[in-house]
Amino acid sequence: MTGPRILLTGFGPFPGAPYNPTQPLVARLTQLLRPALDDVELSSHIFPVTYAAVDRQLPEVLATAKPDALLMFGLAARTPYLRIETRARNAVTMLWPDAANTRSSKRGIAGHADAMTFGPHTARLLRAARLTGIDARPSRDAGAYLCNYLSWRAIENVKAGGPKLAAFIHIPLLARGGAVRRKGSARIALEELVDAGEAMLIEMVALARKARNTSVS
């Protein structure tokens, strides 16, 4: 049996954020060469920041990549630290349009359903990120925009028998092209994000291996 298949996702630019650092982060993580990843099949996808794109492209990429685990990244421009989301809320903003200038016509994703949790594995991802020295914190609120929307759709797919695991990580805004933290700056640098992303990816691989072995036995 080959190793786990992990799908990494990010987002493109959107109104108010012409540069989305999830794109270079996902690219760097997909190119990692580490012994722990030798038998791992890594794939990646960058979603346009539209509800229609998520609804259309998520099923397509899951059918193509057939991942055991889904590790998603999104931008939280006003948060200066890493946020490991623990759940997706049944909420959609009606105020802010997506990148196609489309506004949601309703405040919820699925009727009156309660929030859905990713699962206890998010605590292990949080610990893995913190061990790299980055400021990482758990979050119960993924917002009401595309990051939360993708999180909801991903958890739906897990519950329907798709990937065994899913997780969503919000990253802060970076200085464009700046890979090194400037002296006195509180802003997290790309290299720090890559280190934390690598730690979480390797943890997700271990979790996916365990889930595979459990399902086989």
JSON list of C-alpha atoms in Angstrom, two decimals, residues 1-215:
[
{"chain": "A", "resi": 1, "resn": "MET", "atom": "CA", "xyz": [0.00, 0.00, 0.00]},
{"chain": "A", "resi": 2, "resn": "THR", "atom": "CA", "xyz": [1.29, 3.45, -0.88]},
{"chain": "A", "resi": 3, "resn": "GLY", "atom": "CA", "xyz": [1.49, 6.20, 1.70]},
{"chain": "A", "resi": 4, "resn": "PRO", "atom": "CA", "xyz": [-1.22, 8.71, 2.56]},
{"chain": "A", "resi": 5, "resn": "ARG", "atom": "CA", "xyz": [-2.49, 11.20, 0.03]},
{"chain": "A", "resi": 6, "resn": "ILE", "atom": "CA", "xyz": [-2.65, 14.76, 1.37]},
{"chain": "A", "resi": 7, "resn": "LEU", "atom": "CA", "xyz": [-4.37, 17.63, -0.41]},
{"chain": "A", "resi": 8, "resn": "LEU", "atom": "CA", "xyz": [-3.16, 21.14, 0.45]},
{"chain": "A", "resi": 9, "resn": "THR", "atom": "CA", "xyz": [-5.35, 24.09, -0.49]},
{"chain": "A", "resi": 10, "resn": "GLY", "atom": "CA", "xyz": [-5.13, 27.86, -0.47]},
{"chain": "A", "resi": 11, "resn": "PHE", "atom": "CA", "xyz": [-7.02, 30.79, -1.93]},
{"chain": "A", "resi": 12, "resn": "GLY", "atom": "CA", "xyz": [-6.37, 33.38, -4.59]},
{"chain": "A", "resi": 13, "resn": "PRO", "atom": "CA", "xyz": [-6.71, 37.15, -4.15]},
{"chain": "A", "resi": 14, "resn": "PHE", "atom": "CA", "xyz": [-10.02, 38.70, -3.15]},
{"chain": "A", "resi": 15, "resn": "PRO", "atom": "CA", "xyz": [-11.45, 42.20, -2.58]},
{"chain": "A", "resi": 16, "resn": "GLY", "atom": "CA", "xyz": [-9.23, 43.96, -0.08]},
{"chain": "A", "resi": 17, "resn": "ALA", "atom": "CA", "xyz": [-6.44, 41.38, -0.40]},
{"chain": "A", "resi": 18, "resn": "PRO", "atom": "CA", "xyz": [-4.73, 41.59, -3.82]},
{"chain": "A", "resi": 19, "resn": "TYR", "atom": "CA", "xyz": [-1.94, 39.33, -2.50]},
{"chain": "A", "resi": 20, "resn": "ASN", "atom": "CA", "xyz": [-2.86, 36.10, -0.74]},
{"chain": "A", "resi": 21, "resn": "PRO", "atom": "CA", "xyz": [0.10, 34.47, 1.06]},
{"chain": "A", "resi": 22, "resn": "THR", "atom": "CA", "xyz": [-1.63, 31.09, 1.16]},
{"chain": "A", "resi": 23, "resn": "GLN", "atom": "CA", "xyz": [-0.52, 30.60, -2.46]},
{"chain": "A", "resi": 24, "resn": "PRO", "atom": "CA", "xyz": [3.26, 30.68, -1.85]},
{"chain": "A", "resi": 25, "resn": "LEU", "atom": "CA", "xyz": [2.80, 28.77, 1.41]},
{"chain": "A", "resi": 26, "resn": "VAL", "atom": "CA", "xyz": [0.95, 25.91, -0.30]},
{"chain": "A", "resi": 27, "resn": "ALA", "atom": "CA", "xyz": [3.51, 25.89, -3.11]},
{"chain": "A", "resi": 28, "resn": "ARG", "atom": "CA", "xyz": [6.40, 25.61, -0.66]},
{"chain": "A", "resi": 29, "resn": "LEU", "atom": "CA", "xyz": [4.75, 22.83, 1.34]},
{"chain": "A", "resi": 30, "resn": "THR", "atom": "CA", "xyz": [3.90, 20.83, -1.77]},
{"chain": "A", "resi": 31, "resn": "GLN", "atom": "CA", "xyz": [7.56, 20.91, -2.83]},
{"chain": "A", "resi": 32, "resn": "LEU", "atom": "CA", "xyz": [8.97, 19.69, 0.51]},
{"chain": "A", "resi": 33, "resn": "LEU", "atom": "CA", "xyz": [11.43, 16.81, 0.40]},
{"chain": "A", "resi": 34, "resn": "ARG", "atom": "CA", "xyz": [11.58, 15.12, 3.79]},
{"chain": "A", "resi": 35, "resn": "PRO", "atom": "CA", "xyz": [12.07, 11.48, 4.86]},
{"chain": "A", "resi": 36, "resn": "ALA", "atom": "CA", "xyz": [8.69, 11.59, 6.63]},
{"chain": "A", "resi": 37, "resn": "LEU", "atom": "CA", "xyz": [7.09, 12.44, 3.27]},
{"chain": "A", "resi": 38, "resn": "ASP", "atom": "CA", "xyz": [8.93, 9.91, 1.08]},
{"chain": "A", "resi": 39, "resn": "ASP", "atom": "CA", "xyz": [5.88, 7.74, 0.39]},
{"chain": "A", "resi": 40, "resn": "VAL", "atom": "CA", "xyz": [3.34, 10.55, 0.72]},
{"chain": "A", "resi": 41, "resn": "GLU", "atom": "CA", "xyz": [1.45, 11.82, -2.30]},
{"chain": "A", "resi": 42, "resn": "LEU", "atom": "CA", "xyz": [1.08, 15.58, -1.99]},
{"chain": "A", "resi": 43, "resn": "SER", "atom": "CA", "xyz": [-1.28, 17.54, -4.22]},
{"chain": "A", "resi": 44, "resn": "SER", "atom": "CA", "xyz": [-2.46, 21.12, -4.09]},
{"chain": "A", "resi": 45, "resn": "HIS", "atom": "CA", "xyz": [-5.25, 23.37, -5.27]},
{"chain": "A", "resi": 46, "resn": "ILE", "atom": "CA", "xyz": [-5.81, 27.12, -5.13]},
{"chain": "A", "resi": 47, "resn": "PHE", "atom": "CA", "xyz": [-9.46, 28.11, -4.99]},
{"chain": "A", "resi": 48, "resn": "PRO", "atom": "CA", "xyz": [-10.76, 31.33, -6.51]},
{"chain": "A", "resi": 49, "resn": "VAL", "atom": "CA", "xyz": [-12.46, 33.26, -3.74]},
{"chain": "A", "resi": 50, "resn": "THR", "atom": "CA", "xyz": [-16.02, 32.60, -4.88]},
{"chain": "A", "resi": 51, "resn": "TYR", "atom": "CA", "xyz": [-18.80, 30.45, -3.48]},
{"chain": "A", "resi": 52, "resn": "ALA", "atom": "CA", "xyz": [-19.49, 28.98, -6.92]},
{"chain": "A", "resi": 53, "resn": "ALA", "atom": "CA", "xyz": [-15.84, 27.96, -7.36]},
{"chain": "A", "resi": 54, "resn": "VAL", "atom": "CA", "xyz": [-15.76, 26.15, -4.01]},
{"chain": "A", "resi": 55, "resn": "ASP", "atom": "CA", "xyz": [-19.00, 24.32, -4.79]},
{"chain": "A", "resi": 56, "resn": "ARG", "atom": "CA", "xyz": [-17.79, 23.31, -8.25]},
{"chain": "A", "resi": 57, "resn": "GLN", "atom": "CA", "xyz": [-14.09, 22.70, -7.70]},
{"chain": "A", "resi": 58, "resn": "LEU", "atom": "CA", "xyz": [-14.01, 20.99, -4.29]},
{"chain": "A", "resi": 59, "resn": "PRO", "atom": "CA", "xyz": [-15.86, 17.85, -5.49]},
{"chain": "A", "resi": 60, "resn": "GLU", "atom": "CA", "xyz": [-13.73, 17.82, -8.64]},
{"chain": "A", "resi": 61, "resn": "VAL", "atom": "CA", "xyz": [-10.38, 18.03, -6.86]},
{"chain": "A", "resi": 62, "resn": "LEU", "atom": "CA", "xyz": [-11.43, 15.49, -4.22]},
{"chain": "A", "resi": 63, "resn": "ALA", "atom": "CA", "xyz": [-12.48, 13.06, -6.95]},
{"chain": "A", "resi": 64, "resn": "THR", "atom": "CA", "xyz": [-9.15, 13.54, -8.75]},
{"chain": "A", "resi": 65, "resn": "ALA", "atom": "CA", "xyz": [-6.74, 13.57, -5.78]},
{"chain": "A", "resi": 66, "resn": "LYS", "atom": "CA", "xyz": [-8.68, 11.12, -3.58]},
{"chain": "A", "resi": 67, "resn": "PRO", "atom": "CA", "xyz": [-6.94, 12.48, -0.46]},
{"chain": "A", "resi": 68, "resn": "ASP", "atom": "CA", "xyz": [-6.87, 10.76, 2.90]},
{"chain": "A", "resi": 69, "resn": "ALA", "atom": "CA", "xyz": [-6.57, 14.19, 4.51]},
{"chain": "A", "resi": 70, "resn": "LEU", "atom": "CA", "xyz": [-7.30, 17.76, 3.54]},
{"chain": "A", "resi": 71, "resn": "LEU", "atom": "CA", "xyz": [-5.15, 20.58, 4.96]},
{"chain": "A", "resi": 72, "resn": "MET", "atom": "CA", "xyz": [-6.57, 23.97, 4.04]},
{"chain": "A", "resi": 73, "resn": "PHE", "atom": "CA", "xyz": [-5.14, 27.46, 4.48]},
{"chain": "A", "resi": 74, "resn": "GLY", "atom": "CA", "xyz": [-6.83, 30.83, 4.35]},
{"chain": "A", "resi": 75, "resn": "LEU", "atom": "CA", "xyz": [-5.93, 34.45, 5.04]},
{"chain": "A", "resi": 76, "resn": "ALA", "atom": "CA", "xyz": [-7.05, 36.29, 8.19]},
{"chain": "A", "resi": 77, "resn": "ALA", "atom": "CA", "xyz": [-5.59, 39.71, 7.42]},
{"chain": "A", "resi": 78, "resn": "ARG", "atom": "CA", "xyz": [-6.50, 41.30, 10.76]},
{"chain": "A", "resi": 79, "resn": "THR", "atom": "CA", "xyz": [-5.12, 38.48, 12.93]},
{"chain": "A", "resi": 80, "resn": "PRO", "atom": "CA", "xyz": [-1.36, 38.63, 13.70]},
{"chain": "A", "resi": 81, "resn": "TYR", "atom": "CA", "xyz": [-1.04, 34.98, 14.70]},
{"chain": "A", "resi": 82, "resn": "LEU", "atom": "CA", "xyz": [-1.80, 31.50, 13.33]},
{"chain": "A", "resi": 83, "resn": "ARG", "atom": "CA", "xyz": [-5.38, 30.29, 13.94]},
{"chain": "A", "resi": 84, "resn": "ILE", "atom": "CA", "xyz": [-6.18, 26.58, 13.96]},
{"chain": "A", "resi": 85, "resn": "GLU", "atom": "CA", "xyz": [-9.90, 26.44, 13.35]},
{"chain": "A", "resi": 86, "resn": "THR", "atom": "CA", "xyz": [-11.80, 23.87, 15.40]},
{"chain": "A", "resi": 87, "resn": "ARG", "atom": "CA", "xyz": [-15.17, 24.15, 13.69]},
{"chain": "A", "resi": 88, "resn": "ALA", "atom": "CA", "xyz": [-17.18, 25.59, 10.80]},
{"chain": "A", "resi": 89, "resn": "ARG", "atom": "CA", "xyz": [-20.17, 27.80, 11.55]},
{"chain": "A", "resi": 90, "resn": "ASN", "atom": "CA", "xyz": [-23.45, 27.66, 9.65]},
{"chain": "A", "resi": 91, "resn": "ALA", "atom": "CA", "xyz": [-23.00, 31.29, 8.64]},
{"chain": "A", "resi": 92, "resn": "VAL", "atom": "CA", "xyz": [-22.45, 33.32, 5.49]},
{"chain": "A", "resi": 93, "resn": "THR", "atom": "CA", "xyz": [-21.95, 37.06, 5.35]},
{"chain": "A", "resi": 94, "resn": "MET", "atom": "CA", "xyz": [-24.45, 39.03, 3.30]},
{"chain": "A", "resi": 95, "resn": "LEU", "atom": "CA", "xyz": [-22.33, 42.18, 3.52]},
{"chain": "A", "resi": 96, "resn": "TRP", "atom": "CA", "xyz": [-19.17, 41.34, 1.61]},
{"chain": "A", "resi": 97, "resn": "PRO", "atom": "CA", "xyz": [-19.22, 40.08, -1.99]},
{"chain": "A", "resi": 98, "resn": "ASP", "atom": "CA", "xyz": [-16.85, 37.36, -3.14]},
{"chain": "A", "resi": 99, "resn": "ALA", "atom": "CA", "xyz": [-14.23, 37.88, -5.85]},
{"chain": "A", "resi": 100, "resn": "ALA", "atom": "CA", "xyz": [-16.94, 37.51, -8.51]},
{"chain": "A", "resi": 101, "resn": "ASN", "atom": "CA", "xyz": [-18.91, 40.32, -6.82]},
{"chain": "A", "resi": 102, "resn": "THR", "atom": "CA", "xyz": [-21.54, 37.82, -5.67]},
{"chain": "A", "resi": 103, "resn": "ARG", "atom": "CA", "xyz": [-23.25, 38.28, -2.31]},
{"chain": "A", "resi": 104, "resn": "SER", "atom": "CA", "xyz": [-24.93, 35.45, -0.47]},
{"chain": "A", "resi": 105, "resn": "SER", "atom": "CA", "xyz": [-28.71, 35.73, -0.43]},
{"chain": "A", "resi": 106, "resn": "LYS", "atom": "CA", "xyz": [-28.97, 33.98, 2.95]},
{"chain": "A", "resi": 107, "resn": "ARG", "atom": "CA", "xyz": [-27.18, 34.08, 6.29]},
{"chain": "A", "resi": 108, "resn": "GLY", "atom": "CA", "xyz": [-26.74, 30.30, 6.64]},
{"chain": "A", "resi": 109, "resn": "ILE", "atom": "CA", "xyz": [-25.15, 27.53, 4.60]},
{"chain": "A", "resi": 110, "resn": "ALA", "atom": "CA", "xyz": [-27.48, 24.66, 5.52]},
{"chain": "A", "resi": 111, "resn": "GLY", "atom": "CA", "xyz": [-30.82, 25.67, 7.01]},
{"chain": "A", "resi": 112, "resn": "HIS", "atom": "CA", "xyz": [-30.77, 25.73, 10.79]},
{"chain": "A", "resi": 113, "resn": "ALA", "atom": "CA", "xyz": [-27.94, 23.21, 11.23]},
{"chain": "A", "resi": 114, "resn": "ASP", "atom": "CA", "xyz": [-25.53, 23.59, 14.14]},
{"chain": "A", "resi": 115, "resn": "ALA", "atom": "CA", "xyz": [-21.84, 24.28, 13.75]},
{"chain": "A", "resi": 116, "resn": "MET", "atom": "CA", "xyz": [-19.72, 21.27, 12.73]},
{"chain": "A", "resi": 117, "resn": "THR", "atom": "CA", "xyz": [-16.37, 20.44, 14.33]},
{"chain": "A", "resi": 118, "resn": "PHE", "atom": "CA", "xyz": [-13.25, 19.23, 12.54]},
{"chain": "A", "resi": 119, "resn": "GLY", "atom": "CA", "xyz": [-12.40, 16.81, 15.34]},
{"chain": "A", "resi": 120, "resn": "PRO", "atom": "CA", "xyz": [-9.90, 16.32, 18.18]},
{"chain": "A", "resi": 121, "resn": "HIS", "atom": "CA", "xyz": [-6.95, 16.13, 15.76]},
{"chain": "A", "resi": 122, "resn": "THR", "atom": "CA", "xyz": [-6.90, 19.94, 15.58]},
{"chain": "A", "resi": 123, "resn": "ALA", "atom": "CA", "xyz": [-5.28, 19.95, 19.05]},
{"chain": "A", "resi": 124, "resn": "ARG", "atom": "CA", "xyz": [-2.38, 17.90, 17.68]},
{"chain": "A", "resi": 125, "resn": "LEU", "atom": "CA", "xyz": [-1.93, 20.30, 14.78]},
{"chain": "A", "resi": 126, "resn": "LEU", "atom": "CA", "xyz": [-1.91, 23.21, 17.23]},
{"chain": "A", "resi": 127, "resn": "ARG", "atom": "CA", "xyz": [0.77, 21.54, 19.34]},
{"chain": "A", "resi": 128, "resn": "ALA", "atom": "CA", "xyz": [2.88, 20.75, 16.26]},
{"chain": "A", "resi": 129, "resn": "ALA", "atom": "CA", "xyz": [2.73, 24.38, 15.11]},
{"chain": "A", "resi": 130, "resn": "ARG", "atom": "CA", "xyz": [3.57, 25.76, 18.56]},
{"chain": "A", "resi": 131, "resn": "LEU", "atom": "CA", "xyz": [6.64, 23.52, 18.84]},
{"chain": "A", "resi": 132, "resn": "THR", "atom": "CA", "xyz": [8.17, 25.48, 15.94]},
{"chain": "A", "resi": 133, "resn": "GLY", "atom": "CA", "xyz": [8.00, 28.64, 18.07]},
{"chain": "A", "resi": 134, "resn": "ILE", "atom": "CA", "xyz": [5.22, 30.34, 16.14]},
{"chain": "A", "resi": 135, "resn": "ASP", "atom": "CA", "xyz": [2.32, 32.09, 17.86]},
{"chain": "A", "resi": 136, "resn": "ALA", "atom": "CA", "xyz": [-0.54, 29.67, 17.16]},
{"chain": "A", "resi": 137, "resn": "ARG", "atom": "CA", "xyz": [-3.93, 29.62, 18.86]},
{"chain": "A", "resi": 138, "resn": "PRO", "atom": "CA", "xyz": [-7.14, 27.61, 18.59]},
{"chain": "A", "resi": 139, "resn": "SER", "atom": "CA", "xyz": [-10.18, 29.35, 17.10]},
{"chain": "A", "resi": 140, "resn": "ARG", "atom": "CA", "xyz": [-13.89, 28.60, 17.28]},
{"chain": "A", "resi": 141, "resn": "ASP", "atom": "CA", "xyz": [-14.85, 31.23, 14.73]},
{"chain": "A", "resi": 142, "resn": "ALA", "atom": "CA", "xyz": [-13.70, 30.83, 11.12]},
{"chain": "A", "resi": 143, "resn": "GLY", "atom": "CA", "xyz": [-15.67, 33.92, 10.14]},
{"chain": "A", "resi": 144, "resn": "ALA", "atom": "CA", "xyz": [-18.56, 34.00, 7.69]},
{"chain": "A", "resi": 145, "resn": "TYR", "atom": "CA", "xyz": [-16.72, 34.33, 4.39]},
{"chain": "A", "resi": 146, "resn": "LEU", "atom": "CA", "xyz": [-15.10, 31.83, 2.03]},
{"chain": "A", "resi": 147, "resn": "CYS", "atom": "CA", "xyz": [-12.76, 30.27, 4.60]},
{"chain": "A", "resi": 148, "resn": "ASN", "atom": "CA", "xyz": [-15.67, 29.23, 6.79]},
{"chain": "A", "resi": 149, "resn": "TYR", "atom": "CA", "xyz": [-17.67, 28.20, 3.71]},
{"chain": "A", "resi": 150, "resn": "LEU", "atom": "CA", "xyz": [-14.89, 25.90, 2.47]},
{"chain": "A", "resi": 151, "resn": "SER", "atom": "CA", "xyz": [-14.47, 24.52, 5.98]},
{"chain": "A", "resi": 152, "resn": "TRP", "atom": "CA", "xyz": [-18.17, 23.63, 6.10]},
{"chain": "A", "resi": 153, "resn": "ARG", "atom": "CA", "xyz": [-18.09, 21.94, 2.69]},
{"chain": "A", "resi": 154, "resn": "ALA", "atom": "CA", "xyz": [-14.93, 20.03, 3.63]},
{"chain": "A", "resi": 155, "resn": "ILE", "atom": "CA", "xyz": [-16.46, 18.68, 6.85]},
{"chain": "A", "resi": 156, "resn": "GLU", "atom": "CA", "xyz": [-19.54, 17.66, 4.87]},
{"chain": "A", "resi": 157, "resn": "ASN", "atom": "CA", "xyz": [-17.29, 15.61, 2.59]},
{"chain": "A", "resi": 158, "resn": "VAL", "atom": "CA", "xyz": [-15.54, 13.98, 5.55]},
{"chain": "A", "resi": 159, "resn": "LYS", "atom": "CA", "xyz": [-18.92, 13.00, 7.02]},
{"chain": "A", "resi": 160, "resn": "ALA", "atom": "CA", "xyz": [-20.00, 11.64, 3.63]},
{"chain": "A", "resi": 161, "resn": "GLY", "atom": "CA", "xyz": [-17.04, 9.24, 3.47]},
{"chain": "A", "resi": 162, "resn": "GLY", "atom": "CA", "xyz": [-14.55, 11.39, 1.56]},
{"chain": "A", "resi": 163, "resn": "PRO", "atom": "CA", "xyz": [-11.25, 12.39, 3.20]},
{"chain": "A", "resi": 164, "resn": "LYS", "atom": "CA", "xyz": [-10.87, 10.88, 6.65]},
{"chain": "A", "resi": 165, "resn": "LEU", "atom": "CA", "xyz": [-9.56, 14.15, 8.08]},
{"chain": "A", "resi": 166, "resn": "ALA", "atom": "CA", "xyz": [-9.78, 17.84, 7.33]},
{"chain": "A", "resi": 167, "resn": "ALA", "atom": "CA", "xyz": [-8.34, 20.94, 8.96]},
{"chain": "A", "resi": 168, "resn": "PHE", "atom": "CA", "xyz": [-8.37, 24.66, 8.26]},
{"chain": "A", "resi": 169, "resn": "ILE", "atom": "CA", "xyz": [-5.57, 27.05, 9.23]},
{"chain": "A", "resi": 170, "resn": "HIS", "atom": "CA", "xyz": [-5.90, 30.81, 9.10]},
{"chain": "A", "resi": 171, "resn": "ILE", "atom": "CA", "xyz": [-2.62, 32.61, 8.47]},
{"chain": "A", "resi": 172, "resn": "PRO", "atom": "CA", "xyz": [-1.82, 36.31, 8.94]},
{"chain": "A", "resi": 173, "resn": "LEU", "atom": "CA", "xyz": [-0.99, 38.81, 6.24]},
{"chain": "A", "resi": 174, "resn": "LEU", "atom": "CA", "xyz": [2.69, 38.95, 5.26]},
{"chain": "A", "resi": 175, "resn": "ALA", "atom": "CA", "xyz": [4.81, 41.70, 3.78]},
{"chain": "A", "resi": 176, "resn": "ARG", "atom": "CA", "xyz": [4.86, 40.88, 0.07]},
{"chain": "A", "resi": 177, "resn": "GLY", "atom": "CA", "xyz": [8.18, 39.37, -0.94]},
{"chain": "A", "resi": 178, "resn": "GLY", "atom": "CA", "xyz": [9.47, 39.60, 2.63]},
{"chain": "A", "resi": 179, "resn": "ALA", "atom": "CA", "xyz": [10.69, 36.18, 3.82]},
{"chain": "A", "resi": 180, "resn": "VAL", "atom": "CA", "xyz": [12.63, 37.56, 6.78]},
{"chain": "A", "resi": 181, "resn": "ARG", "atom": "CA", "xyz": [11.07, 39.22, 9.81]},
{"chain": "A", "resi": 182, "resn": "ARG", "atom": "CA", "xyz": [12.25, 42.80, 10.12]},
{"chain": "A", "resi": 183, "resn": "LYS", "atom": "CA", "xyz": [13.72, 43.82, 13.46]},
{"chain": "A", "resi": 184, "resn": "GLY", "atom": "CA", "xyz": [10.97, 45.05, 15.76]},
{"chain": "A", "resi": 185, "resn": "SER", "atom": "CA", "xyz": [8.22, 43.71, 13.51]},
{"chain": "A", "resi": 186, "resn": "ALA", "atom": "CA", "xyz": [5.45, 41.63, 15.04]},
{"chain": "A", "resi": 187, "resn": "ARG", "atom": "CA", "xyz": [4.43, 40.30, 11.63]},
{"chain": "A", "resi": 188, "resn": "ILE", "atom": "CA", "xyz": [5.06, 36.59, 11.04]},
{"chain": "A", "resi": 189, "resn": "ALA", "atom": "CA", "xyz": [7.45, 35.85, 8.18]},
{"chain": "A", "resi": 190, "resn": "LEU", "atom": "CA", "xyz": [6.88, 33.38, 5.36]},
{"chain": "A", "resi": 191, "resn": "GLU", "atom": "CA", "xyz": [9.71, 31.13, 6.51]},
{"chain": "A", "resi": 192, "resn": "GLU", "atom": "CA", "xyz": [8.11, 30.84, 9.95]},
{"chain": "A", "resi": 193, "resn": "LEU", "atom": "CA", "xyz": [4.83, 29.91, 8.32]},
{"chain": "A", "resi": 194, "resn": "VAL", "atom": "CA", "xyz": [6.54, 27.27, 6.17]},
{"chain": "A", "resi": 195, "resn": "ASP", "atom": "CA", "xyz": [8.16, 25.74, 9.28]},
{"chain": "A", "resi": 196, "resn": "ALA", "atom": "CA", "xyz": [4.81, 25.64, 11.10]},
{"chain": "A", "resi": 197, "resn": "GLY", "atom": "CA", "xyz": [3.06, 24.39, 7.98]},
{"chain": "A", "resi": 198, "resn": "GLU", "atom": "CA", "xyz": [5.61, 21.60, 7.60]},
{"chain": "A", "resi": 199, "resn": "ALA", "atom": "CA", "xyz": [5.11, 20.54, 11.23]},
{"chain": "A", "resi": 200, "resn": "MET", "atom": "CA", "xyz": [1.35, 20.45, 10.79]},
{"chain": "A", "resi": 201, "resn": "LEU", "atom": "CA", "xyz": [1.65, 18.60, 7.49]},
{"chain": "A", "resi": 202, "resn": "ILE", "atom": "CA", "xyz": [3.84, 15.89, 9.01]},
{"chain": "A", "resi": 203, "resn": "GLU", "atom": "CA", "xyz": [1.42, 15.58, 11.92]},
{"chain": "A", "resi": 204, "resn": "MET", "atom": "CA", "xyz": [-1.46, 15.26, 9.45]},
{"chain": "A", "resi": 205, "resn": "VAL", "atom": "CA", "xyz": [0.44, 12.54, 7.61]},
{"chain": "A", "resi": 206, "resn": "ALA", "atom": "CA", "xyz": [0.84, 10.60, 10.88]},
{"chain": "A", "resi": 207, "resn": "LEU", "atom": "CA", "xyz": [-2.87, 11.02, 11.62]},
{"chain": "A", "resi": 208, "resn": "ALA", "atom": "CA", "xyz": [-3.80, 9.87, 8.12]},
{"chain": "A", "resi": 209, "resn": "ARG", "atom": "CA", "xyz": [-1.58, 6.79, 8.45]},
{"chain": "A", "resi": 210, "resn": "LYS", "atom": "CA", "xyz": [-3.28, 5.90, 11.71]},
{"chain": "A", "resi": 211, "resn": "ALA", "atom": "CA", "xyz": [-6.74, 6.42, 10.22]},
{"chain": "A", "resi": 212, "resn": "ARG", "atom": "CA", "xyz": [-5.80, 4.21, 7.25]},
{"chain": "A", "resi": 213, "resn": "ASN", "atom": "CA", "xyz": [-4.49, 1.42, 9.48]},
{"chain": "A", "resi": 214, "resn": "THR", "atom": "CA", "xyz": [-7.58, 1.61, 11.67]},
{"chain": "A", "resi": 215, "resn": "SER", "atom": "CA", "xyz": [-9.91, 1.31, 8.69]}
]
